[in-house]
Amino acid sequence: MDDRTARERVLDAAARLYYRRGIQNVGMVDLRAESGVSLKRLYRLFPSKDSVVEQALLRQHETWDAWLAAAIDAADTPRDRLLAVYDMLARWFSHDDFRGCMFINSFGELGSVMPRVAEIVRAHKADFQARVAELARAAGAPAGLAPQLAILAEGAQTTAAISGTTDAARQARQAAEVLIDTALPRPDAA
Amino acid sequence: MDDRTARERVLDAAARLYYRRGIQNVGMVDLRAESGVSLKRLYRLFPSKDSVVEQALLRQHETWDAWLAAAIDAADTPRDRLLAVYDMLARWFSHDDFRGCMFINSFGELGSVMPRVAEIVRAHKADFQARVAELARAAGAPAGLAPQLAILAEGAQTTAAISGTTDAARQARQAAEVLIDTALPRPDAA
DNA sequence: CATACCGGAGAACGAACGTTCTCCCAGCGA
DNA sequence: TCGCTGGGAGAACGTTCGTTCTCCGGTATG
């Protein structure tokens, strides 16, 4: 019924369910139902639930990073590439099933009890910060700007998740414009 | 051994343990051990674990709000009162047991499965935003500034939690200064 | 057509946990 | 001293869940 490999089906189902309900509220039986992969096969593919959690987070990182890269690539100027981050957030927040950042959620739920989860989340956020820093560098901004822009993006994600509105993306973008244009005055500003 | 009421001891223990390990990783037996209140008494004080979770979050909200109010009150000018938020974050982040915002963590863990938790977290964040909005209004800032400053504070909390460093407080404060001084130019600026 | 094997469904097992129950002791009044 | 009451410790109970095991049907091969 599905030409993805069983492994892919399991990891997609895991990412979807873990994101929707929280990791500890999804059992292996739920995973079986959502993926269509039998328990026996599931345990031949992964040694334990912890392993599924780990691989699902790693796969989600790839997916998210690809979204981000695509959004950035679609913009032309260095300034627009920085702002493209917030436009991507705006589109993401408007999805019906948006429930915040899976990595932030997983960190809060399991970061203190599953060191591997904490490690993966840290790496994910470090990657994001590195990407923003690269964009800022390409725009010629001083080093202090990138962490500020990353903080705005993080704050927008949690604010949007909790409030249930998409406003935070627009607000973060407007703040980012001010920070960018202060750090890096545009020659053509009116 | 302790003149707090049993109820207070339970809620303090609950807030401490839930924050440290995540709500679902703390059992009623752990709560008993940490609070010194017997299981029987515990169940006479609270009808269920869900009730303990709810009351502990509400109590934590009071505590956090009092911290914030104290930090704000210690500053003199409207501008410094806005920035006092980030100074409080800096002090908080440097605590050994800092592990992010309990409300954000709880929302990620249980927000989709315990509506009461989602509701309390939303109310907590709405209170924070209202506080910031009040400070911004007192400073004479346009309405758009307050949400931006709140987003910076949220982002600083998750960034500090995940990275394990305190840098985010300083970075958020610097960004806030730029936003404030752009929205509200100081007459006495050099 | 017979047989060996692969994989699925889901029962079984053990641990963890929320909640309740039993047993026991300390204190107190007659 | 004797019984009564209240409360603590922690055993007991039922459920959930991670993980493994059993049974069974389908398929390929001779």
XYZ file of C-alpha atoms (C1' of nucleotides) in Angstrom:
440
model
C 0.000 0.000 0.000
C 2.990 2.186 0.417
C 6.319 2.053 -1.274
C 8.257 3.734 1.473
C 10.401 1.326 3.406
C 9.019 0.028 6.675
C 11.692 1.977 8.479
C 10.546 5.211 6.868
C 6.917 4.504 7.656
C 7.761 3.867 11.290
C 9.835 7.006 11.643
C 7.237 9.173 9.910
C 4.495 7.773 12.124
C 6.665 8.279 15.198
C 7.454 11.877 14.333
C 3.783 12.583 13.668
C 2.428 10.953 16.833
C 5.208 12.070 19.145
C 4.708 15.620 17.931
C 0.948 15.497 18.295
C 0.653 13.864 21.728
C 4.107 13.990 23.346
C 6.568 11.124 23.298
C 5.514 9.440 26.517
C 1.877 9.471 25.488
C 2.523 7.311 22.432
C 3.037 3.593 22.901
C 4.611 1.054 20.597
C 1.126 -0.252 19.831
C 0.054 3.192 18.632
C 3.127 3.273 16.439
C 2.175 -0.086 15.005
C -1.341 1.121 14.194
C -0.183 4.375 12.611
C 2.654 2.891 10.570
C 1.091 -0.430 9.582
C 4.317 -2.169 10.577
C 3.864 -5.153 12.870
C 5.355 -5.165 16.339
C 7.672 -7.998 15.419
C 9.083 -6.141 12.463
C 9.230 -2.955 14.459
C 11.472 -4.604 17.014
C 13.629 -6.098 14.275
C 14.124 -2.597 12.848
C 14.738 -0.863 16.180
C 16.048 -2.408 19.387
C 13.834 -0.317 21.684
C 11.460 2.604 21.907
C 14.360 4.820 22.935
C 15.994 4.024 19.637
C 12.826 4.927 17.710
C 12.662 8.218 19.587
C 16.259 8.990 18.778
C 16.002 8.127 15.079
C 12.695 9.946 14.697
C 14.207 13.109 16.139
C 17.223 12.820 13.858
C 14.969 12.354 10.848
C 12.803 15.289 11.887
C 15.926 17.388 12.089
C 16.720 16.579 8.452
C 13.177 17.419 7.400
C 13.112 20.703 9.270
C 16.520 21.717 8.037
C 15.449 21.032 4.460
C 12.373 23.252 4.896
C 14.544 26.012 6.253
C 17.107 25.673 3.482
C 14.398 25.778 0.833
C 12.836 28.902 2.344
C 16.198 30.618 2.498
C 17.154 29.650 -1.032
C 13.965 31.151 -2.400
C 15.013 34.618 -1.260
C 17.392 36.791 -3.215
C 19.178 39.397 -1.140
C 21.120 38.675 2.056
C 18.590 40.726 4.013
C 15.656 38.838 2.524
C 17.339 35.544 3.236
C 17.514 36.467 6.915
C 13.870 37.499 6.900
C 12.853 34.369 5.001
C 13.288 32.502 8.273
C 10.335 34.336 9.780
C 8.217 33.929 6.666
C 8.758 30.217 6.899
C 7.708 30.343 10.546
C 4.528 32.189 9.544
C 3.583 29.454 7.084
C 4.393 26.750 9.617
C 2.377 28.349 12.422
C -0.723 28.440 10.253
C -0.828 24.657 9.853
C -3.755 23.108 11.690
C -1.576 20.664 13.547
C 1.084 23.154 14.603
C 2.002 22.512 18.194
C 5.339 24.268 18.644
C 8.828 23.011 18.009
C 9.145 19.270 18.445
C 12.688 19.674 19.738
C 11.744 22.210 22.395
C 8.818 20.004 23.419
C 10.949 16.869 23.586
C 13.616 18.668 25.556
C 11.113 19.757 28.159
C 9.599 16.324 28.394
C 12.694 14.114 28.338
C 15.803 16.285 28.293
C 16.623 15.631 31.915
C 15.948 11.913 31.802
C 17.238 10.851 28.361
C 20.635 12.410 27.736
C 20.555 11.363 24.090
C 17.417 13.445 23.552
C 19.036 16.464 25.169
C 22.060 15.998 22.956
C 20.034 15.780 19.728
C 17.989 18.840 20.621
C 21.119 20.800 21.428
C 22.646 19.802 18.108
C 19.475 20.779 16.259
C 19.413 24.230 17.793
C 23.153 24.671 17.294
C 22.636 23.896 13.600
C 19.891 26.485 13.388
C 22.041 29.091 15.072
C 24.922 28.270 12.750
C 22.656 28.722 9.738
C 21.464 32.115 10.949
C 25.029 33.115 11.734
C 26.087 32.208 8.214
C 23.286 34.328 6.738
C 24.203 37.239 8.989
C 27.842 36.929 8.064
C 26.940 36.911 4.372
C 24.970 40.091 4.948
C 27.993 41.700 6.553
C 26.397 42.049 9.982
C 28.412 42.202 13.185
C 28.643 38.949 15.170
C 26.143 40.038 17.801
C 23.182 40.107 15.441
C 22.768 36.401 14.671
C 22.086 35.200 18.238
C 19.483 37.934 18.615
C 17.713 36.837 15.451
C 17.810 33.207 16.562
C 16.295 34.132 19.918
C 13.465 35.917 18.130
C 12.764 32.788 16.099
C 12.746 30.562 19.191
C 10.480 32.932 21.048
C 8.085 33.113 18.119
C 7.782 29.321 18.086
C 6.875 28.956 21.744
C 4.643 32.010 21.715
C 2.726 30.789 18.682
C 2.378 27.294 20.132
C 1.011 28.442 23.465
C -1.169 31.295 22.285
C -2.522 29.294 19.373
C -2.186 32.266 17.037
C 0.219 33.061 14.221
C 0.866 36.666 15.241
C 4.254 35.907 16.718
C 5.809 35.225 13.317
C 4.877 38.669 12.043
C 5.930 40.351 15.284
C 9.278 38.556 15.300
C 9.829 39.509 11.689
C 9.190 43.168 12.399
C 11.601 43.074 15.328
C 14.164 41.338 13.140
C 13.875 44.082 10.530
C 14.631 46.718 13.134
C 17.619 44.793 14.463
C 18.984 44.101 10.999
C 18.582 47.646 9.781
C 20.159 49.032 12.930
C 23.128 46.685 12.744
C 23.449 47.115 9.009
C 21.977 50.380 7.712
C 20.706 50.021 4.169
C 22.336 52.506 1.795
C 19.040 52.865 -0.080
C 16.840 53.486 2.944
C 14.376 56.266 2.271
C 10.159 19.584 61.236
C 8.576 22.155 59.062
C 5.924 24.696 59.876
C 4.600 25.010 56.359
C 1.279 23.337 55.925
C 1.263 19.861 54.431
C -0.402 21.298 51.382
C 2.419 23.780 50.859
C 5.060 21.119 51.335
C 3.404 18.920 48.730
C 3.057 21.708 46.193
C 6.628 22.899 46.703
C 7.936 19.362 46.320
C 5.775 18.870 43.247
C 6.975 22.053 41.594
C 10.591 21.142 42.344
C 10.407 17.550 41.103
C 8.145 18.203 38.132
C 10.495 20.958 37.021
C 13.614 18.854 37.475
C 12.468 15.609 35.845
C 9.290 16.344 33.901
C 5.803 15.728 35.242
C 5.327 12.201 33.952
C 8.670 11.114 35.364
C 7.612 11.896 38.935
C 5.298 9.478 40.738
C 3.152 10.017 43.770
C 5.670 7.979 45.760
C 8.431 10.400 44.802
C 6.202 13.231 45.914
C 5.665 11.512 49.232
C 9.406 11.093 49.758
C 10.246 14.677 48.811
C 7.453 16.304 50.794
C 7.373 14.059 53.859
C 3.592 13.873 53.560
C 2.148 10.376 53.657
C 0.255 8.976 50.696
C -2.926 8.816 52.684
C -2.740 12.456 53.652
C -1.707 13.377 50.132
C -4.859 11.840 48.741
C -6.946 13.563 51.362
C -5.454 16.904 50.286
C -5.727 16.289 46.539
C -8.152 13.983 44.760
C -5.650 12.889 42.114
C -2.248 13.476 40.601
C -3.853 15.655 37.944
C -5.055 17.920 40.697
C -1.569 18.154 42.213
C -0.172 19.045 38.795
C -2.753 21.739 38.324
C -2.299 23.303 41.767
C 1.490 23.117 41.538
C 1.448 24.982 38.249
C -0.880 27.617 39.665
C 1.367 28.057 42.688
C 4.447 28.263 40.476
C 2.736 30.982 38.513
C 2.314 33.026 41.686
C 5.960 32.522 42.612
C 7.254 33.455 39.187
C 5.022 36.470 38.952
C 6.249 37.684 42.322
C 9.876 37.369 41.180
C 9.079 39.344 38.083
C 7.208 42.031 39.985
C 10.069 42.420 42.455
C 12.624 42.739 39.673
C 10.518 45.337 37.919
C 9.859 47.321 41.079
C 13.567 47.591 41.799
C 14.109 49.634 38.628
C 13.435 53.330 38.419
C 12.762 54.589 34.919
C 10.192 53.116 32.539
C 13.007 52.042 30.205
C 14.913 50.332 33.027
C 11.755 48.597 34.170
C 11.401 47.032 30.741
C 15.033 45.967 30.754
C 14.759 44.623 34.301
C 12.894 41.660 32.816
C 16.062 40.521 31.049
C 18.229 41.118 34.084
C 15.949 38.867 36.060
C 16.271 36.236 33.337
C 20.064 36.496 33.556
C 20.002 35.795 37.282
C 17.563 32.931 36.809
C 19.570 31.289 34.017
C 22.658 31.177 36.181
C 21.033 28.956 38.812
C 22.481 25.449 38.841
C 19.111 23.835 38.489
C 17.813 26.057 35.709
C 16.078 23.910 33.118
C 13.980 26.354 31.133
C 10.490 27.603 31.773
C 8.343 25.095 33.632
C 5.274 26.267 31.757
C 6.817 25.833 28.327
C 8.093 22.409 29.377
C 4.744 21.335 30.758
C 2.954 22.570 27.680
C 5.176 20.483 25.435
C 4.781 17.423 27.605
C 1.077 17.543 28.432
C -0.536 20.444 26.614
C -2.199 18.235 24.038
C -3.385 15.612 26.496
C -4.381 17.623 29.577
C -6.459 20.631 28.520
C -6.252 22.105 32.006
C -2.454 22.260 31.728
C -2.686 23.987 28.348
C -5.108 26.467 29.826
C -2.919 27.306 32.823
C 0.152 27.740 30.644
C -1.748 30.008 28.277
C -2.946 32.098 31.185
C 0.577 32.334 32.599
C 2.006 33.568 29.327
C -0.909 35.946 28.802
C -0.176 37.433 32.224
C 3.460 37.901 31.317
C 2.551 39.585 28.040
C 0.101 41.822 29.843
C 2.796 42.836 32.307
C 5.215 43.716 29.531
C 2.474 45.577 27.697
C 1.758 47.622 30.799
C 5.448 48.543 31.152
C 5.646 49.482 27.488
C 2.528 51.578 27.752
C 3.955 53.375 30.791
C 7.067 54.114 28.753
C 4.949 55.584 25.996
C 5.883 52.991 23.404
C 3.636 52.097 20.460
C 1.555 48.944 20.843
C 3.763 46.858 18.590
C 6.757 46.911 20.913
C 5.472 44.816 23.809
C 4.851 41.576 21.898
C 8.324 41.838 20.409
C 9.898 42.206 23.833
C 7.883 39.263 25.154
C 9.038 37.106 22.234
C 12.635 37.977 23.055
C 12.107 36.872 26.646
C 10.521 33.568 25.589
C 13.268 32.881 23.118
C 15.928 33.618 25.700
C 14.386 31.079 28.074
C 14.357 28.183 25.623
C 17.746 29.098 24.180
C 19.334 29.227 27.621
C 17.707 25.967 28.662
C 18.846 24.023 25.624
C 22.290 25.516 25.209
C 23.018 25.360 28.922
C 24.552 28.829 28.866
C 23.357 32.189 30.159
C 24.355 34.185 27.073
C 20.818 34.421 25.786
C 19.761 36.785 28.561
C 22.425 39.302 27.645
C 21.736 38.933 23.933
C 18.005 39.370 24.410
C 18.620 42.438 26.539
C 20.789 44.035 23.888
C 18.159 43.349 21.240
C 15.503 44.794 23.545
C 17.535 47.971 23.972
C 17.682 48.445 20.219
C 13.960 47.839 19.825
C 13.066 50.146 22.687
C 15.325 52.966 21.565
C 14.047 52.683 18.021
C 10.411 52.723 19.043
C 10.985 55.407 21.624
C 14.045 57.562 20.927
C 15.584 58.875 24.124
C 15.770 62.663 24.175
C 19.067 62.492 26.050
C 20.775 59.965 23.747
C 24.380 60.925 23.069
C 0.239 -31.761 -3.223
C 3.254 -31.647 0.877
C 6.493 -29.087 3.626
C 9.315 -25.533 5.381
C 9.570 -20.766 6.369
C 8.352 -15.923 6.826
C 5.754 -12.547 8.834
C 1.392 -10.715 11.059
C -1.941 -10.509 14.974
C -2.192 -10.120 19.277
C -1.705 -12.783 23.836
C 1.612 -13.049 27.558
C 4.934 -11.312 30.830
C 7.147 -8.137 33.877
C 7.767 -3.537 35.491
C 6.033 0.988 36.784
C 2.582 3.728 38.588
C -1.973 5.796 40.299
C -4.967 4.738 43.836
C -6.822 2.205 47.806
C -6.484 -0.838 51.734
C -4.457 -3.148 55.787
C -1.808 -3.247 59.646
C 0.255 -1.083 63.378
C 1.429 2.306 66.816
C 1.037 6.637 69.458
C -1.795 9.451 72.022
C -5.781 10.158 74.834
C -9.975 9.773 77.666
C -12.434 6.810 81.250
C -5.049 -0.174 82.331
C -8.118 -0.568 78.446
C -10.278 0.699 74.431
C -10.735 4.204 70.716
C -9.188 7.182 67.154
C -6.074 9.177 63.741
C -2.407 8.817 60.965
C 1.891 6.715 58.869
C 4.247 2.930 56.272
C 3.926 0.484 52.679
C 1.488 -3.771 50.675
C -2.104 -4.681 47.375
C -4.826 -3.964 43.195
C -5.789 -2.747 38.559
C -4.121 -0.629 34.517
C -0.814 0.729 31.096
C 3.091 -0.138 28.480
C 7.632 -1.964 26.697
C 9.078 -6.212 25.085
C 8.783 -11.128 23.854
C 6.350 -15.273 22.585
C 2.833 -18.248 20.443
C -0.090 -19.431 17.037
C -1.570 -19.341 12.424
C -2.109 -18.484 7.493
C 0.105 -17.712 3.130
C 3.781 -18.595 -0.116
C 7.553 -20.711 -2.330
C 9.844 -24.925 -3.460
C 10.335 -29.915 -4.350
